């Protein structure tokens, strides 16, 4: 057969000390729907950005139809026939769809034609982008990409949060593209879709590709195994030992009770309990409501219904201060939101200490210094670049966001993907810290997008899917089971 | 998400510049003073120093207002109006005795600051517009008060204590108003660096989202800042009236833009989160000396204006280059 | 073994916003201002027994400057910036025009007019370029620029002076009772300059850059160029404002305080006209209408027998109250 439509050879990319891609070889044949799979942080989006000209690879080559290409900008990538459709549509919210199209030099009539082919020509293109629901914006973005008639359509998690009927139209287009001997690079977490619609799949793990095969053979378990690898077995034993050694007091009333909390949907809510000294792990795929759940728990948003009980008393928070006062604190994954970038480490750690007027007076510098240095030592924060928090490495920044609560004190700790984008060494420091904090009596709820962490750190696991808890599993549950449940599928009891 | 690990060796000198802008600014000030002294030898006498300090004081107090607001990412365009109004009230009510008159003047500041603070903190109005509107209101109130039987008409007599404090001399090169200035400076510098409120001010300007997540109620901080700003403005107006020897409805107006410039030159970012009063003091001194230089050079008003603008721009540009604080 | 669930329910298309609702949502504020203006004009006309062309001309010609400055500020604010030097630019162009037009015939005067506007556009473009290249926030750059421009004005005219051609004055602002020229000019600028701009690619790009600079960049827009273009356009309007001042007053006056006051009023008009200071939304019409509203406050008070000095208070209070209400209304929409 002919040469591959797209071939990457040993493509590598690092962001400072963080290696996002190791040496990725990807090969997509013409007329093929090729799935790109991998756990969060495996490098999928970095690879996609390189293929679509948003980022430049540090080394390795990208070849289209056998010819090596240099993709210096999104425009160049498009000219080479590589067109992306991202999860977040690249549309400007204050403008109408028609205006957005004009900006990027796309004819409105062409887009309408594509929309008609998708049976969506009822969409009003003179609406402002901010007024159109996300699923339809995705379809618009797709129609726009189709106008360029790309050789390779790169669909980045397009079906995430798309209702089934719209997903079907996407698959129909993928089929159409195949028939025309063009190809699709399909990134998705939905393994069932991958198995049904894709000819080939490549699995990324830790920045490198580990397997390429036909997803139809072998079933989901093979995919999941490739995504997860063998690495985690040994470390889990250590965590198991610690759990066995710890005495648990089951009669104690739970510290945090969540009952029928309505996050996104109106028909089902989230319910769970956490006791002092316990770490509850929460697993979910992207966009299942976990962001909103944590916002509600930490007092930054209000739930549409249901209740939260802290130490037996209801918590009706209108501002994070209300939750913090009850000892419920949040470590968000987005460090940019949580840090004071231009302020030094000391001020970052100490800020919760001054969140009420009573504390506006002179600071007892001795006491502050002690509290801060305790937190710094406990977390082994590298203080060389102490002057401005934005100069710290990602790992140190994350430790800072945890450190501030160590200094301020808490009873219930909410951790949202605390190790995202952090180097392995720091990750393990954080795991140890979480267990220590639990041992010292804190109740901890930890959402993680890396399933292996559940086994390493948590006492129980709950799986969130589509705004509700769909499964509660022991921490010894295999990652396969967790991933399966996260997809909304039944976990077969062993 | 970028992971930048600071490389200590390379960043050292730039670091010092950024972390201690006072050092650089002092150098600039001394240089400028020397150059000015070359064309106006009077600068090197105690009297010369005294007059520089005397003139810089009200500017520095008004610039203190701006510094506070800018640290939270805002600005206060109503300071000069508050200053004028407060000065007028004090002079107007001077017959009631200094305590009453001064209290009333400060009360003006309190009232203005509260309205500004509520507007910006609670109603989330853009500070530029809120304080702008306030300035209009104040201008109108003062004008109305002055006309005919208005509440500000009637004899105005400058409080003697003001005159002494504002234009008297302590000894040699040190005018009395430096005492007030020093007190204000001490309170501000201590307050910003060593109190919980000070920390909250920097935090709100740096990242309000992080503040909210840490439980800080931002509107409280903003209210405090704008009230303090207006109180300082009132104080500035009082001091100025003491120097000029009279009161007028637009006395301090020429100081508005320079007060912002002094804060910017002093290293306070207009976007918030970075800066402090130390730099502003030096900025005010630099501008005052610069003014003196330009006056002495016998240049036209035109040339003075142009040079002023160019220098402010140049210093701001240098700051951005050095600290990497780029505009949003 | 599981299969993808077949679609049983078709996702309904978003209900297209009715034309009326869309109009209300997007132009609601401007309509409000227009209604307010209409009411104010009616009120004013009821105060004067013989309300006619003279009064209209007075209103229109007298507000033209502010309206033009509001236009200048609007374009720049929509692009995500702010320009504290528009007033100073107006003063500068006023002085240049007055000086060069003194005792000249209509022909040369018109040429001077074109030259002056061109100069304003170039200078404004330079200011914008400095803001873009240096990374210094707009507010600081334009603040410094306001000093520089004021100084330049003093170089051109060291005191009030200069003059212009009477025919030119008539042409631009009309004689004593001719409201038409001024009205036509404003309408003409709006229809012939703004409307095509707004529909053009550059116009859309300007909104895009003001709305979300990062997304605009990712969409392939040249953000820097777009911002500078907005400043150039602002220069066009503020240059015209200076010309109108020359025509209206028949002279030039290099007083910096005029510029400062005018600038701040232009910002007020922009906000009252429904344009968000953050950028990315709003139209030109709103601020222009708001400028007229602001200008009518003093005469109305005069007519009521009130102390016209209260006009200033009223103006300030109106600005604050309107913006507070506007802020409350906008917050849910603007929540990111």
PDB file of N, CA and C in Angstrom, chain C residues 40-41 43-45 47-48 51 55 58-60 62-63 291-312 315:
ATOM      1  N   UNK C  40     -35.032  63.910  27.294  1.00  0.00           N
ATOM      2  CA  UNK C  40     -34.334  65.131  27.693  1.00  0.00           C
ATOM      3  C   UNK C  40     -34.554  66.254  26.678  1.00  0.00           C
ATOM      4  N   UNK C  41     -34.528  65.884  25.399  1.00  0.00           N
ATOM      5  CA  UNK C  41     -34.731  66.911  24.372  1.00  0.00           C
ATOM      6  C   UNK C  41     -36.141  67.482  24.473  1.00  0.00           C
ATOM      7  N   UNK C  43     -37.991  67.580  27.048  1.00  0.00           N
ATOM      8  CA  UNK C  43     -38.027  68.384  28.253  1.00  0.00           C
ATOM      9  C   UNK C  43     -37.427  69.759  27.983  1.00  0.00           C
ATOM     10  N   UNK C  44     -36.288  69.761  27.341  1.00  0.00           N
ATOM     11  CA  UNK C  44     -35.601  71.014  27.067  1.00  0.00           C
ATOM     12  C   UNK C  44     -36.455  71.893  26.172  1.00  0.00           C
ATOM     13  N   UNK C  45     -37.041  71.246  25.166  1.00  0.00           N
ATOM     14  CA  UNK C  45     -37.834  72.051  24.240  1.00  0.00           C
ATOM     15  C   UNK C  45     -39.047  72.644  24.943  1.00  0.00           C
ATOM     16  N   UNK C  47     -38.976  73.769  27.846  1.00  0.00           N
ATOM     17  CA  UNK C  47     -38.529  74.881  28.680  1.00  0.00           C
ATOM     18  C   UNK C  47     -38.406  76.175  27.889  1.00  0.00           C
ATOM     19  N   UNK C  48     -38.153  75.994  26.593  1.00  0.00           N
ATOM     20  CA  UNK C  48     -37.939  77.198  25.768  1.00  0.00           C
ATOM     21  C   UNK C  48     -39.141  77.405  24.878  1.00  0.00           C
ATOM     22  N   UNK C  51     -38.499  76.944  20.765  1.00  0.00           N
ATOM     23  CA  UNK C  51     -37.434  75.973  20.524  1.00  0.00           C
ATOM     24  C   UNK C  51     -37.328  75.709  19.039  1.00  0.00           C
ATOM     25  N   UNK C  55     -31.685  76.565  18.821  1.00  0.00           N
ATOM     26  CA  UNK C  55     -31.387  75.730  19.985  1.00  0.00           C
ATOM     27  C   UNK C  55     -30.787  74.395  19.561  1.00  0.00           C
ATOM     28  N   UNK C  58     -27.339  74.773  18.653  1.00  0.00           N
ATOM     29  CA  UNK C  58     -26.534  74.958  19.845  1.00  0.00           C
ATOM     30  C   UNK C  58     -26.201  73.626  20.496  1.00  0.00           C
ATOM     31  N   UNK C  59     -27.214  72.804  20.598  1.00  0.00           N
ATOM     32  CA  UNK C  59     -26.999  71.500  21.241  1.00  0.00           C
ATOM     33  C   UNK C  59     -26.027  70.653  20.430  1.00  0.00           C
ATOM     34  N   UNK C  60     -26.338  70.536  19.138  1.00  0.00           N
ATOM     35  CA  UNK C  60     -25.533  69.626  18.326  1.00  0.00           C
ATOM     36  C   UNK C  60     -24.094  70.113  18.181  1.00  0.00           C
ATOM     37  N   UNK C  62     -22.530  72.289  19.891  1.00  0.00           N
ATOM     38  CA  UNK C  62     -21.813  72.404  21.150  1.00  0.00           C
ATOM     39  C   UNK C  62     -21.351  71.058  21.686  1.00  0.00           C
ATOM     40  N   UNK C  63     -22.063  70.024  21.330  1.00  0.00           N
ATOM     41  CA  UNK C  63     -21.708  68.702  21.857  1.00  0.00           C
ATOM     42  C   UNK C  63     -20.839  67.920  20.890  1.00  0.00           C
ATOM     43  N   UNK C 291     -23.183  61.168  25.225  1.00  0.00           N
ATOM     44  CA  UNK C 291     -22.520  62.472  25.249  1.00  0.00           C
ATOM     45  C   UNK C 291     -23.551  63.577  25.179  1.00  0.00           C
ATOM     46  N   UNK C 292     -24.543  63.399  24.314  1.00  0.00           N
ATOM     47  CA  UNK C 292     -25.589  64.404  24.212  1.00  0.00           C
ATOM     48  C   UNK C 292     -26.384  64.516  25.506  1.00  0.00           C
ATOM     49  N   UNK C 293     -26.658  63.373  26.095  1.00  0.00           N
ATOM     50  CA  UNK C 293     -27.381  63.402  27.372  1.00  0.00           C
ATOM     51  C   UNK C 293     -26.600  64.199  28.401  1.00  0.00           C
ATOM     52  N   UNK C 294     -25.318  63.897  28.500  1.00  0.00           N
ATOM     53  CA  UNK C 294     -24.482  64.589  29.476  1.00  0.00           C
ATOM     54  C   UNK C 294     -24.467  66.087  29.214  1.00  0.00           C
ATOM     55  N   UNK C 295     -24.440  66.444  27.924  1.00  0.00           N
ATOM     56  CA  UNK C 295     -24.357  67.864  27.588  1.00  0.00           C
ATOM     57  C   UNK C 295     -25.650  68.601  27.878  1.00  0.00           C
ATOM     58  N   UNK C 296     -26.758  67.863  27.907  1.00  0.00           N
ATOM     59  CA  UNK C 296     -28.040  68.528  28.107  1.00  0.00           C
ATOM     60  C   UNK C 296     -28.336  68.819  29.569  1.00  0.00           C
ATOM     61  N   UNK C 297     -27.569  68.194  30.442  1.00  0.00           N
ATOM     62  CA  UNK C 297     -27.876  68.332  31.875  1.00  0.00           C
ATOM     63  C   UNK C 297     -27.801  69.786  32.334  1.00  0.00           C
ATOM     64  N   UNK C 298     -26.729  70.459  31.972  1.00  0.00           N
ATOM     65  CA  UNK C 298     -26.585  71.842  32.442  1.00  0.00           C
ATOM     66  C   UNK C 298     -27.680  72.769  31.919  1.00  0.00           C
ATOM     67  N   UNK C 299     -27.941  72.758  30.601  1.00  0.00           N
ATOM     68  CA  UNK C 299     -29.016  73.643  30.118  1.00  0.00           C
ATOM     69  C   UNK C 299     -30.363  73.322  30.757  1.00  0.00           C
ATOM     70  N   UNK C 300     -30.615  72.036  30.994  1.00  0.00           N
ATOM     71  CA  UNK C 300     -31.890  71.666  31.600  1.00  0.00           C
ATOM     72  C   UNK C 300     -32.022  72.291  32.988  1.00  0.00           C
ATOM     73  N   UNK C 301     -30.931  72.238  33.706  1.00  0.00           N
ATOM     74  CA  UNK C 301     -30.979  72.788  35.049  1.00  0.00           C
ATOM     75  C   UNK C 301     -31.182  74.286  35.016  1.00  0.00           C
ATOM     76  N   UNK C 302     -30.525  74.888  34.058  1.00  0.00           N
ATOM     77  CA  UNK C 302     -30.689  76.319  33.882  1.00  0.00           C
ATOM     78  C   UNK C 302     -32.154  76.624  33.656  1.00  0.00           C
ATOM     79  N   UNK C 303     -32.734  75.825  32.775  1.00  0.00           N
ATOM     80  CA  UNK C 303     -34.145  76.034  32.467  1.00  0.00           C
ATOM     81  C   UNK C 303     -35.027  75.830  33.686  1.00  0.00           C
ATOM     82  N   UNK C 304     -34.613  74.929  34.572  1.00  0.00           N
ATOM     83  CA  UNK C 304     -35.414  74.676  35.765  1.00  0.00           C
ATOM     84  C   UNK C 304     -35.228  75.759  36.804  1.00  0.00           C
ATOM     85  N   UNK C 305     -34.300  76.647  36.532  1.00  0.00           N
ATOM     86  CA  UNK C 305     -34.041  77.678  37.511  1.00  0.00           C
ATOM     87  C   UNK C 305     -33.080  77.209  38.591  1.00  0.00           C
ATOM     88  N   UNK C 306     -32.530  76.025  38.382  1.00  0.00           N
ATOM     89  CA  UNK C 306     -31.569  75.536  39.370  1.00  0.00           C
ATOM     90  C   UNK C 306     -30.207  76.166  39.118  1.00  0.00           C
ATOM     91  N   UNK C 307     -29.448  76.155  40.127  1.00  0.00           N
ATOM     92  CA  UNK C 307     -28.077  76.580  40.003  1.00  0.00           C
ATOM     93  C   UNK C 307     -27.362  75.635  39.031  1.00  0.00           C
ATOM     94  N   UNK C 308     -26.884  76.169  37.928  1.00  0.00           N
ATOM     95  CA  UNK C 308     -26.244  75.281  36.945  1.00  0.00           C
ATOM     96  C   UNK C 308     -25.030  74.546  37.501  1.00  0.00           C
ATOM     97  N   UNK C 309     -24.511  75.039  38.626  1.00  0.00           N
ATOM     98  CA  UNK C 309     -23.393  74.312  39.215  1.00  0.00           C
ATOM     99  C   UNK C 309     -23.829  72.947  39.700  1.00  0.00           C
ATOM    100  N   UNK C 310     -25.117  72.832  39.999  1.00  0.00           N
ATOM    101  CA  UNK C 310     -25.603  71.514  40.391  1.00  0.00           C
ATOM    102  C   UNK C 310     -25.458  70.518  39.250  1.00  0.00           C
ATOM    103  N   UNK C 311     -25.313  71.072  38.056  1.00  0.00           N
ATOM    104  CA  UNK C 311     -25.182  70.183  36.898  1.00  0.00           C
ATOM    105  C   UNK C 311     -24.022  69.217  37.081  1.00  0.00           C
ATOM    106  N   UNK C 312     -22.948  69.751  37.635  1.00  0.00           N
ATOM    107  CA  UNK C 312     -21.777  68.903  37.820  1.00  0.00           C
ATOM    108  C   UNK C 312     -22.082  67.785  38.792  1.00  0.00           C
ATOM    109  N   UNK C 315     -24.333  65.337  37.152  1.00  0.00           N
ATOM    110  CA  UNK C 315     -23.598  64.521  36.202  1.00  0.00           C
ATOM    111  C   UNK C 315     -22.865  63.387  36.896  1.00  0.00           C
TER     112      UNK C 315
END
